[in-house]
Tab-separated table of C-alpha atoms in Angstrom:
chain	number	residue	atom	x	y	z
A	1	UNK	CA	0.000	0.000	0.000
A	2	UNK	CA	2.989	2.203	0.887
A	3	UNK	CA	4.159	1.638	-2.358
A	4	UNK	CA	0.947	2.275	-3.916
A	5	UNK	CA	0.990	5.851	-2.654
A	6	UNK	CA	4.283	6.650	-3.507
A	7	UNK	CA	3.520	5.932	-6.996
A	8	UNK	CA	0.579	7.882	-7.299
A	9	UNK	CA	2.014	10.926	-5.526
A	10	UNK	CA	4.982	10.619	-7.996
A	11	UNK	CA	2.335	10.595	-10.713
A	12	UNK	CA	0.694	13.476	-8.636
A	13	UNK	CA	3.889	15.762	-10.074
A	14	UNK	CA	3.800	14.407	-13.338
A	15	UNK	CA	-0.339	15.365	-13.567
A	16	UNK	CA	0.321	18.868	-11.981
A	17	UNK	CA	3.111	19.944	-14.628
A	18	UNK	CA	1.472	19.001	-17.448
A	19	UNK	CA	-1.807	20.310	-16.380
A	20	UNK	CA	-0.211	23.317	-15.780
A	21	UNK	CA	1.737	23.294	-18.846
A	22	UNK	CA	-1.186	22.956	-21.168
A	23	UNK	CA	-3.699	25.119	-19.409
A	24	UNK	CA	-0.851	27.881	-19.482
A	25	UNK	CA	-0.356	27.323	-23.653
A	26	UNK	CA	-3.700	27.001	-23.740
A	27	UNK	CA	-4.989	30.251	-21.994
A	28	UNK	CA	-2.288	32.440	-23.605
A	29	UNK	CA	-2.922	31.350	-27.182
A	30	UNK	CA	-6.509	32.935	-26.916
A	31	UNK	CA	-7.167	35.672	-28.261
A	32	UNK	CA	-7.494	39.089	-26.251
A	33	UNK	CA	-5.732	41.346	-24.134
A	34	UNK	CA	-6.148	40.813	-20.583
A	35	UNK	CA	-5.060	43.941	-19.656
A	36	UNK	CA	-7.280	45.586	-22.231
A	37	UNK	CA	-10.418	43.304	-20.003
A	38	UNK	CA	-9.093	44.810	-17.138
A	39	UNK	CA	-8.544	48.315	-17.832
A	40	UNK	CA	-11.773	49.279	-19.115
A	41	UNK	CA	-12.837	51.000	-22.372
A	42	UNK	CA	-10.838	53.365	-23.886
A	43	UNK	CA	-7.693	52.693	-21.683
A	44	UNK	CA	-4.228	54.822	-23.192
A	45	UNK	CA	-1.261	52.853	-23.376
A	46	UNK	CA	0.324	54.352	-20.152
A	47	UNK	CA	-2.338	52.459	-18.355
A	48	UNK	CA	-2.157	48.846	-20.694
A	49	UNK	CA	1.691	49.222	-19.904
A	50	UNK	CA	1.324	49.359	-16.257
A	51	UNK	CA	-0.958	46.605	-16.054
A	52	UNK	CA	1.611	44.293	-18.576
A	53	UNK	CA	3.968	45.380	-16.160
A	54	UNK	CA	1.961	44.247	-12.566
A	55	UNK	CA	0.986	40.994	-13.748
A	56	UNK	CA	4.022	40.153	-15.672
A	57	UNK	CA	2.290	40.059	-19.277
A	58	UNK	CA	4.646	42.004	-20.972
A	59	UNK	CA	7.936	39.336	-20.047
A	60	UNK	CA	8.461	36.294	-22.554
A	61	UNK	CA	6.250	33.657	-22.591
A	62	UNK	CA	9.247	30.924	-21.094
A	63	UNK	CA	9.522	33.495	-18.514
A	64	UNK	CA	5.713	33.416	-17.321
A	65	UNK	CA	5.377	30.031	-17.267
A	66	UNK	CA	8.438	29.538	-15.248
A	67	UNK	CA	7.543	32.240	-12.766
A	68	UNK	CA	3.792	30.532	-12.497
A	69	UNK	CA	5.645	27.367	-12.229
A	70	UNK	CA	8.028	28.796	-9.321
A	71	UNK	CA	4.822	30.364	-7.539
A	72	UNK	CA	2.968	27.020	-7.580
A	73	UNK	CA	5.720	25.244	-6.264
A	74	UNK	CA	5.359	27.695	-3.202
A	75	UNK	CA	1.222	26.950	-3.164
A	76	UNK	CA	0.968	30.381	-5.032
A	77	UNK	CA	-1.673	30.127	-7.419
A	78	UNK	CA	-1.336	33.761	-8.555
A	79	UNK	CA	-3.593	36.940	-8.248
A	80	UNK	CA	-6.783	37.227	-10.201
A	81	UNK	CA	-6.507	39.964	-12.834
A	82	UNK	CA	-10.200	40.751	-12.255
A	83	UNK	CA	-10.251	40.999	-8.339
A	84	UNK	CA	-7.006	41.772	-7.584
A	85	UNK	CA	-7.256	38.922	-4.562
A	86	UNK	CA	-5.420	35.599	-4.703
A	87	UNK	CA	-6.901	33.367	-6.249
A	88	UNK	CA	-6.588	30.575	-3.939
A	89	UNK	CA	-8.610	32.771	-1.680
A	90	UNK	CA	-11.091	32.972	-4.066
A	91	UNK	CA	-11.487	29.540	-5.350
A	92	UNK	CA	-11.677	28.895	-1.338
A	93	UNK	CA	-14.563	31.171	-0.844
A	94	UNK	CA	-16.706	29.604	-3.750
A	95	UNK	CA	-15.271	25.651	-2.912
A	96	UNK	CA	-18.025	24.804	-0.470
A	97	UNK	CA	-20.756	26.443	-2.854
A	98	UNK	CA	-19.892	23.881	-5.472
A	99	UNK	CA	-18.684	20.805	-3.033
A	100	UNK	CA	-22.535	21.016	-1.485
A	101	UNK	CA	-23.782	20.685	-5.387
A	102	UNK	CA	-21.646	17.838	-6.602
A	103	UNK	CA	-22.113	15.841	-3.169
A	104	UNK	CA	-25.852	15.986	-3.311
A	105	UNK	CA	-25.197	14.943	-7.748
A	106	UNK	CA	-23.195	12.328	-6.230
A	107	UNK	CA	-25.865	10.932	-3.631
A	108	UNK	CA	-28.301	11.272	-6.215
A	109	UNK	CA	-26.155	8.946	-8.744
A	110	UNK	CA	-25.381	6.651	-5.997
A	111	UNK	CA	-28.582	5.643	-4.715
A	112	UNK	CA	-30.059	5.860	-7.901
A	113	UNK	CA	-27.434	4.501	-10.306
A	114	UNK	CA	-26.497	1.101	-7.973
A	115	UNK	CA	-30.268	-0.487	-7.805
A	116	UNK	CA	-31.223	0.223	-11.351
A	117	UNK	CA	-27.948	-1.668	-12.620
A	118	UNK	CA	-28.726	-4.237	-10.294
A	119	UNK	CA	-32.072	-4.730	-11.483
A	120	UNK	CA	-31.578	-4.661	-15.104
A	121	UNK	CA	-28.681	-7.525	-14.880
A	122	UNK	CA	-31.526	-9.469	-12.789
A	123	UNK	CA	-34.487	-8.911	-15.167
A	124	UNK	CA	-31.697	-9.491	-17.971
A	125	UNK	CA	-33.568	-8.790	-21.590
A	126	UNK	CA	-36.963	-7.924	-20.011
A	127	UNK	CA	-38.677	-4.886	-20.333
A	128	UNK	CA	-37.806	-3.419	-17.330
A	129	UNK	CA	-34.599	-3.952	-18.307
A	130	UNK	CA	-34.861	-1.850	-22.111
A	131	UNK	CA	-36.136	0.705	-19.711
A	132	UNK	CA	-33.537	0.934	-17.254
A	133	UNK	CA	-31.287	0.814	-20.375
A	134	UNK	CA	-33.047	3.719	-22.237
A	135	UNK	CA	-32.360	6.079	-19.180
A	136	UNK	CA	-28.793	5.502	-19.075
A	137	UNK	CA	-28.138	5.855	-22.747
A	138	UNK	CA	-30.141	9.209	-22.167
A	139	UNK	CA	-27.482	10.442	-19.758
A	140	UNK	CA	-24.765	9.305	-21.575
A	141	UNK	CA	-25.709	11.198	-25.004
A	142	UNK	CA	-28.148	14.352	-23.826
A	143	UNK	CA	-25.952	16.934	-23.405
A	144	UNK	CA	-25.370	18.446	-20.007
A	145	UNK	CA	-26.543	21.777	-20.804
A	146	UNK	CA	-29.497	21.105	-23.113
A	147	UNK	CA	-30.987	18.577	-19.985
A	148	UNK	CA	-30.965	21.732	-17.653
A	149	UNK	CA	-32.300	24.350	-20.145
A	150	UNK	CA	-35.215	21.719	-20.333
A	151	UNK	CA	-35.379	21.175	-16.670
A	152	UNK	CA	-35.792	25.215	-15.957
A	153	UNK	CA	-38.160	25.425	-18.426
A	154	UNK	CA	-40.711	22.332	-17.520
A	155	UNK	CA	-40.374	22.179	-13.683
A	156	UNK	CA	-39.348	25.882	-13.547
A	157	UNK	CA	-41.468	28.141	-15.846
A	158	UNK	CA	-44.092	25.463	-16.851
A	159	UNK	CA	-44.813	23.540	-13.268
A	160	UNK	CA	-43.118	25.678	-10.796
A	161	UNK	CA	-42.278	23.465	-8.527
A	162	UNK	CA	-38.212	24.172	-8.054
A	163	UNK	CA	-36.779	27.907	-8.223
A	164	UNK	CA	-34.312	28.147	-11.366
A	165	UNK	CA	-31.490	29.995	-10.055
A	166	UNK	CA	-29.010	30.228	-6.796
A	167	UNK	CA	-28.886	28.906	-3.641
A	168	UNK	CA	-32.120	30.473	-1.283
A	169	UNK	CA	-34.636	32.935	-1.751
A	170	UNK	CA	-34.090	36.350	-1.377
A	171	UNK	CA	-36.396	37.336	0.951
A	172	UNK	CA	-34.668	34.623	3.158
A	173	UNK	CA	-31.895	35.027	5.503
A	174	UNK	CA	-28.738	33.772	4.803
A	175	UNK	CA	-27.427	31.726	7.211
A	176	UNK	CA	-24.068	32.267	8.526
A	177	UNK	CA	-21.482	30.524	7.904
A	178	UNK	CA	-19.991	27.502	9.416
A	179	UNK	CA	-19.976	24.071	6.850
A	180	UNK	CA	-20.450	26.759	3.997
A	181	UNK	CA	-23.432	23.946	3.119
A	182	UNK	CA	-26.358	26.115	3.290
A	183	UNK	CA	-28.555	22.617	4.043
A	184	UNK	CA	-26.197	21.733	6.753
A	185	UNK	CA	-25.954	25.778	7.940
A	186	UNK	CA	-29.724	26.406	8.001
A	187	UNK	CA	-30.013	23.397	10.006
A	188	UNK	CA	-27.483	24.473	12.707
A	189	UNK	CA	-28.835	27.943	13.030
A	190	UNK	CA	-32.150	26.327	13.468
A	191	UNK	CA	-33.792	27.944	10.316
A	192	UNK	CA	-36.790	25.036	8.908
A	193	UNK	CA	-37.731	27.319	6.480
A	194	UNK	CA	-34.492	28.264	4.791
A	195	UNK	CA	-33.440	24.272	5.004
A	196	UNK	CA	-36.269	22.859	3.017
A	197	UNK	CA	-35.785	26.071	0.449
A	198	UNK	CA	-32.279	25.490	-0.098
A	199	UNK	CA	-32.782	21.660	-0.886
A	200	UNK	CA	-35.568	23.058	-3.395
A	201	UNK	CA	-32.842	24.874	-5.039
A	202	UNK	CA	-30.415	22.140	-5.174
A	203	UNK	CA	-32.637	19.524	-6.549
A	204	UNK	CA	-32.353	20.364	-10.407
A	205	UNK	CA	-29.574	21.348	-10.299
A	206	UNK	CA	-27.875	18.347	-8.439
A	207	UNK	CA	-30.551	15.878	-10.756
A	208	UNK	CA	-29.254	17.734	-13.999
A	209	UNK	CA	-25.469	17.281	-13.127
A	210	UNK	CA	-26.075	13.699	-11.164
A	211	UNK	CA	-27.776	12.034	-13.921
A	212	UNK	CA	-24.848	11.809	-16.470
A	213	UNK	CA	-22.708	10.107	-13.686
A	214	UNK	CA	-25.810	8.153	-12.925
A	215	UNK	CA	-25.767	6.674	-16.135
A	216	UNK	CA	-22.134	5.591	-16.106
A	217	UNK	CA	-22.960	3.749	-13.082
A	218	UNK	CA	-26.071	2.237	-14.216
A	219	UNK	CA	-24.426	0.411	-16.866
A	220	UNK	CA	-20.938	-0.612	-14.906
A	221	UNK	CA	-22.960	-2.100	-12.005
A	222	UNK	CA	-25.164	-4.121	-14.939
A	223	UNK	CA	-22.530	-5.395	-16.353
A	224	UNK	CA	-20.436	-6.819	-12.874
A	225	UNK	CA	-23.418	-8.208	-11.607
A	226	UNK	CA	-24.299	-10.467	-15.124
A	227	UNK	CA	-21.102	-11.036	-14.657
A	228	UNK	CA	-21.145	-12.071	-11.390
A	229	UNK	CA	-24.359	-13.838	-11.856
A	230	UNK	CA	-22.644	-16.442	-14.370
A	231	UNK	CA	-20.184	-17.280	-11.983
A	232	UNK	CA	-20.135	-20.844	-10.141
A	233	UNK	CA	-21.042	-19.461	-6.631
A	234	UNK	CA	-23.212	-18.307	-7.556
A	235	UNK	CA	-24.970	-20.995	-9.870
A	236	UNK	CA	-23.898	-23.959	-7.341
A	237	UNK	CA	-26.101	-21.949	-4.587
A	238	UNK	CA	-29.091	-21.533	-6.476
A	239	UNK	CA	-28.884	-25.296	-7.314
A	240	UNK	CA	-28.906	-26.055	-3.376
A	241	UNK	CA	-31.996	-24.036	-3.314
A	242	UNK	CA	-30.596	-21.053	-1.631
A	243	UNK	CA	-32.660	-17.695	-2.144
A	244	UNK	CA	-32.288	-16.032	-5.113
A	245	UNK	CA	-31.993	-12.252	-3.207
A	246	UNK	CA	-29.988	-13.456	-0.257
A	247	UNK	CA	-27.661	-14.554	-3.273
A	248	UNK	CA	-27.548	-11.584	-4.924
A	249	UNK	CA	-27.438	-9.222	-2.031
A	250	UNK	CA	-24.736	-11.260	-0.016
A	251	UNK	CA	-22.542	-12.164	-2.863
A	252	UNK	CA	-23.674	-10.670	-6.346
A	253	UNK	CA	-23.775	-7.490	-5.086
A	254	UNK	CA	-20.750	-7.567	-3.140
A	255	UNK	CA	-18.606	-9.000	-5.496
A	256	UNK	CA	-20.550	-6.813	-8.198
A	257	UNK	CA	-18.895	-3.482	-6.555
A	258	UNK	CA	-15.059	-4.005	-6.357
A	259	UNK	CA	-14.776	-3.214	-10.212
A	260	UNK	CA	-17.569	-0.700	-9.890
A	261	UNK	CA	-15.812	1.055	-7.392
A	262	UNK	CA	-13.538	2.842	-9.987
A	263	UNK	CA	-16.301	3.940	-11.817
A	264	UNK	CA	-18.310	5.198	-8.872
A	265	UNK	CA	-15.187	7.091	-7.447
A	266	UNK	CA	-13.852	8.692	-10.558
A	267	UNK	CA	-17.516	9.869	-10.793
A	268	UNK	CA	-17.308	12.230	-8.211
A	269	UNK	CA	-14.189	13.707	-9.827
A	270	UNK	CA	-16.299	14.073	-12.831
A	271	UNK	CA	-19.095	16.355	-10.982
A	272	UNK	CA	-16.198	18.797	-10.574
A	273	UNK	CA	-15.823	19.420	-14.251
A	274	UNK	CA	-19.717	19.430	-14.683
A	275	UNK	CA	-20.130	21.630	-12.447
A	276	UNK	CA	-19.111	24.500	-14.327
A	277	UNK	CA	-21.634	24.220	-17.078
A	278	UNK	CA	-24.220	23.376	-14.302
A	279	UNK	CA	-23.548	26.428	-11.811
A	280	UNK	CA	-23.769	28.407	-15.454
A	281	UNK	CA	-27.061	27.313	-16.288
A	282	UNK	CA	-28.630	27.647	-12.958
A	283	UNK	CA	-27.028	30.365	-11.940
A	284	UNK	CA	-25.246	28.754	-8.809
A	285	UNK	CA	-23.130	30.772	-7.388
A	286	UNK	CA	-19.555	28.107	-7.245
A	287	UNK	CA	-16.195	27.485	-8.497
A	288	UNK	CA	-17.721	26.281	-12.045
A	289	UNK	CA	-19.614	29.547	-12.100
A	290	UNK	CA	-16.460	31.808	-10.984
A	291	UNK	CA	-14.653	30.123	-13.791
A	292	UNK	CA	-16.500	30.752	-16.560
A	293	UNK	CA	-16.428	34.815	-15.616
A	294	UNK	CA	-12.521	34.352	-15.715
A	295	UNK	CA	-12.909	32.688	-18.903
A	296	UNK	CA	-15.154	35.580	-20.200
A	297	UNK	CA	-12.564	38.398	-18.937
A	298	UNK	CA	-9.663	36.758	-19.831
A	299	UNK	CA	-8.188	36.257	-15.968
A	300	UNK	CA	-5.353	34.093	-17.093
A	301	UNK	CA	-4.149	32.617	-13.170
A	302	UNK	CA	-7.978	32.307	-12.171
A	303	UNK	CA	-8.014	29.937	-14.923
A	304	UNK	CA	-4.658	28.033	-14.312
A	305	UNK	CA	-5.695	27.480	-10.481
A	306	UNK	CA	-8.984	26.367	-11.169
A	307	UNK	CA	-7.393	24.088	-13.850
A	308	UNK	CA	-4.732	23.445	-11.434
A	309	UNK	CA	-7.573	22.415	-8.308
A	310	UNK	CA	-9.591	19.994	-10.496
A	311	UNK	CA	-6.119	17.882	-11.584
A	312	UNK	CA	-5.217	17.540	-8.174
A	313	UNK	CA	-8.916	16.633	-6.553
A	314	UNK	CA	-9.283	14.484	-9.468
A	315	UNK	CA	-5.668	12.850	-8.964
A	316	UNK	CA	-6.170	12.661	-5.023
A	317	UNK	CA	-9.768	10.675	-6.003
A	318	UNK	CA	-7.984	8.279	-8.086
A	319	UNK	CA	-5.679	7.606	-5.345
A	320	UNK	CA	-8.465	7.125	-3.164
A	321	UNK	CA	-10.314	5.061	-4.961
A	322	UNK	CA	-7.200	2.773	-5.430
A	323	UNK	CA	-6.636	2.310	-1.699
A	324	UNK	CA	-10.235	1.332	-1.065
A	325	UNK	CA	-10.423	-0.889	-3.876
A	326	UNK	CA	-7.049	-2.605	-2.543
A	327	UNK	CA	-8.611	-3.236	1.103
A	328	UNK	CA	-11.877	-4.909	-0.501
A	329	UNK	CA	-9.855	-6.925	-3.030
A	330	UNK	CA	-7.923	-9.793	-1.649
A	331	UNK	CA	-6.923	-10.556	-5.900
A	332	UNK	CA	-5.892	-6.903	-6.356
A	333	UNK	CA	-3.438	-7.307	-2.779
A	334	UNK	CA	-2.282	-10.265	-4.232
């Protein structure tokens, strides 16, 4: 396991450069004048030169990407062009906003995702089964933002049963701060009503980015359990008469997971990507959301350490995922 770790933390290096590295080439090779964004219409050239000259834009490309490289090192990820405020302070501030999102996506996928792909390896080739397979190939090919537009507009502006946009009412009080989950922040202050409205405004949102993971995990946990069905434990105790759920609870299911595991875990690294054309749509106001302004004005190191922040959550995941997997797997210790 030791051994394990160091190997993915070497990889952890390896990831970060060339995330880095290509985010960098990437963002410069855009078209646009940051300092132009930043200094308004109209600027003169005394004021374009000063701002070159604060952030470093006017030095050599080589040069920028070795000082961002040198900063990082030092857990620097650089000061937003738009703000003027670090932006690991920022991406801080609007980390808990998105974290609450993609957890509740995650639950959603979770207890969702598991018992359909259980049932549709059980009723193998039944209709239930076409069904459950339907809905998964509709998460896997509607696109992400297309599936919200159409959630705001039926259960939004047709129904009106969920609000379309942000985190609570404005009429409400917003709680103060402690988890930064407004669910788990309303509940500690005591506030019933502001609870039950922030889980309204989580629910599309959370369905609209859960259901694409969803239907990853729909059809991994379909295809370990038919493939744990057709194994010999499981066929020798169904011959000796031995119930057909305690078999697939106790060891379909069980054995089903292990190579699910990956897929479920990854998942959640996933969500972090989605979020950012979710908390667009809906208007949520997160990391995915604070992005996609930066993007818009050109803020150069907002978009490296955002960049920067998903690589390593995603590479930490992995990592995690790995461990677990190796402490349920006797094969994979072996």
């Amino acid at each position: 396991m030791l051994r394990l770790v160091r190997q993915r933390l070497a990889m952890l290096v390896l990831v970060l450069f060339g995330v880095s590295f290509i985010t960098f080439l990437m963002s410069h090779v855009l078209p646009g004048d940051p300092a132009a964004a930043l200094a308004g219409p109209h600027p003169s050239k005394e004021v374009l030169q000063a701002i070159r000259d604060q952030f470093g834009l006017d030095k050599p490309l080589p040069v920028q990407y070795l000082n961002y490289l040198n900063d990082l090192i030092h857990g620097n990820l650089g000061t937003s062009i738009r703000s003027q405020e670090p932006v690991l302070t920022e991406l801080m501030r609007y980390f808990p906003t998105t974290l609450e999102l993609i957890t509740f996506a995650f639950i959603f996928a979770i207890l969702l995702g598991i018992p359909l792909g259980v049932i549709s390896a059980v009723k193998k080739n039944s209709f239930t089964d076409y069904v459950v397979r339907l809905f998964a190939v509709g998460g896997v090919s509607i696109p992400l933002f297309w599936g919200g537009l159409v959630m705001i507009l039926v259960f939004y502006a047709k129904l009106g049963w969920f609000p379309a946009s942000g985190r609570l009412d404005i009429e409400l009080t917003t709680p103060e701060t402690v988890t930064g989950f407004y669910t788990v922040d309303t509940l500690i202050s005591g506030d019933t009503e502001a609870f039950f409205n922030s889980v309204k405004h989580l629910v599309m949102p959370a369905v609209a980015l859960g259901y694409v993971q969803l239907a990853f995990i729909v059809r991994q946990v379909r295809s370990s359990m038919l493939d744990a069905l057709s194994q010999d434990y499981y066929l020798t105790g169904r011959a000796n008469g031995l119930s057909k759920r305690f078999l697939i609870i106790r060891y379909g299911l069980r054995n089903a997971l292990i190579p699910s595991i990956t897929i479920i875990g990854l998942s959640f690294g996933s969500l972090l990507g989605g979020a950012v054309v979710t908390e667009t749509i809906f208007d949520w106001p997160g990391m995915g959301k604070y992005v996609t302004e930066s993007i818009l004005g050109r803020d150069f190191p907002a978009i490296m350490g955002f960049t920067v922040i998903i690589a390593l959550a995603y590479v930490i995941i992995n990592l995690l995922v790995d461990l677990l997997v190796y402490s349920l797997d006797p094969q994979t210790r072996k």
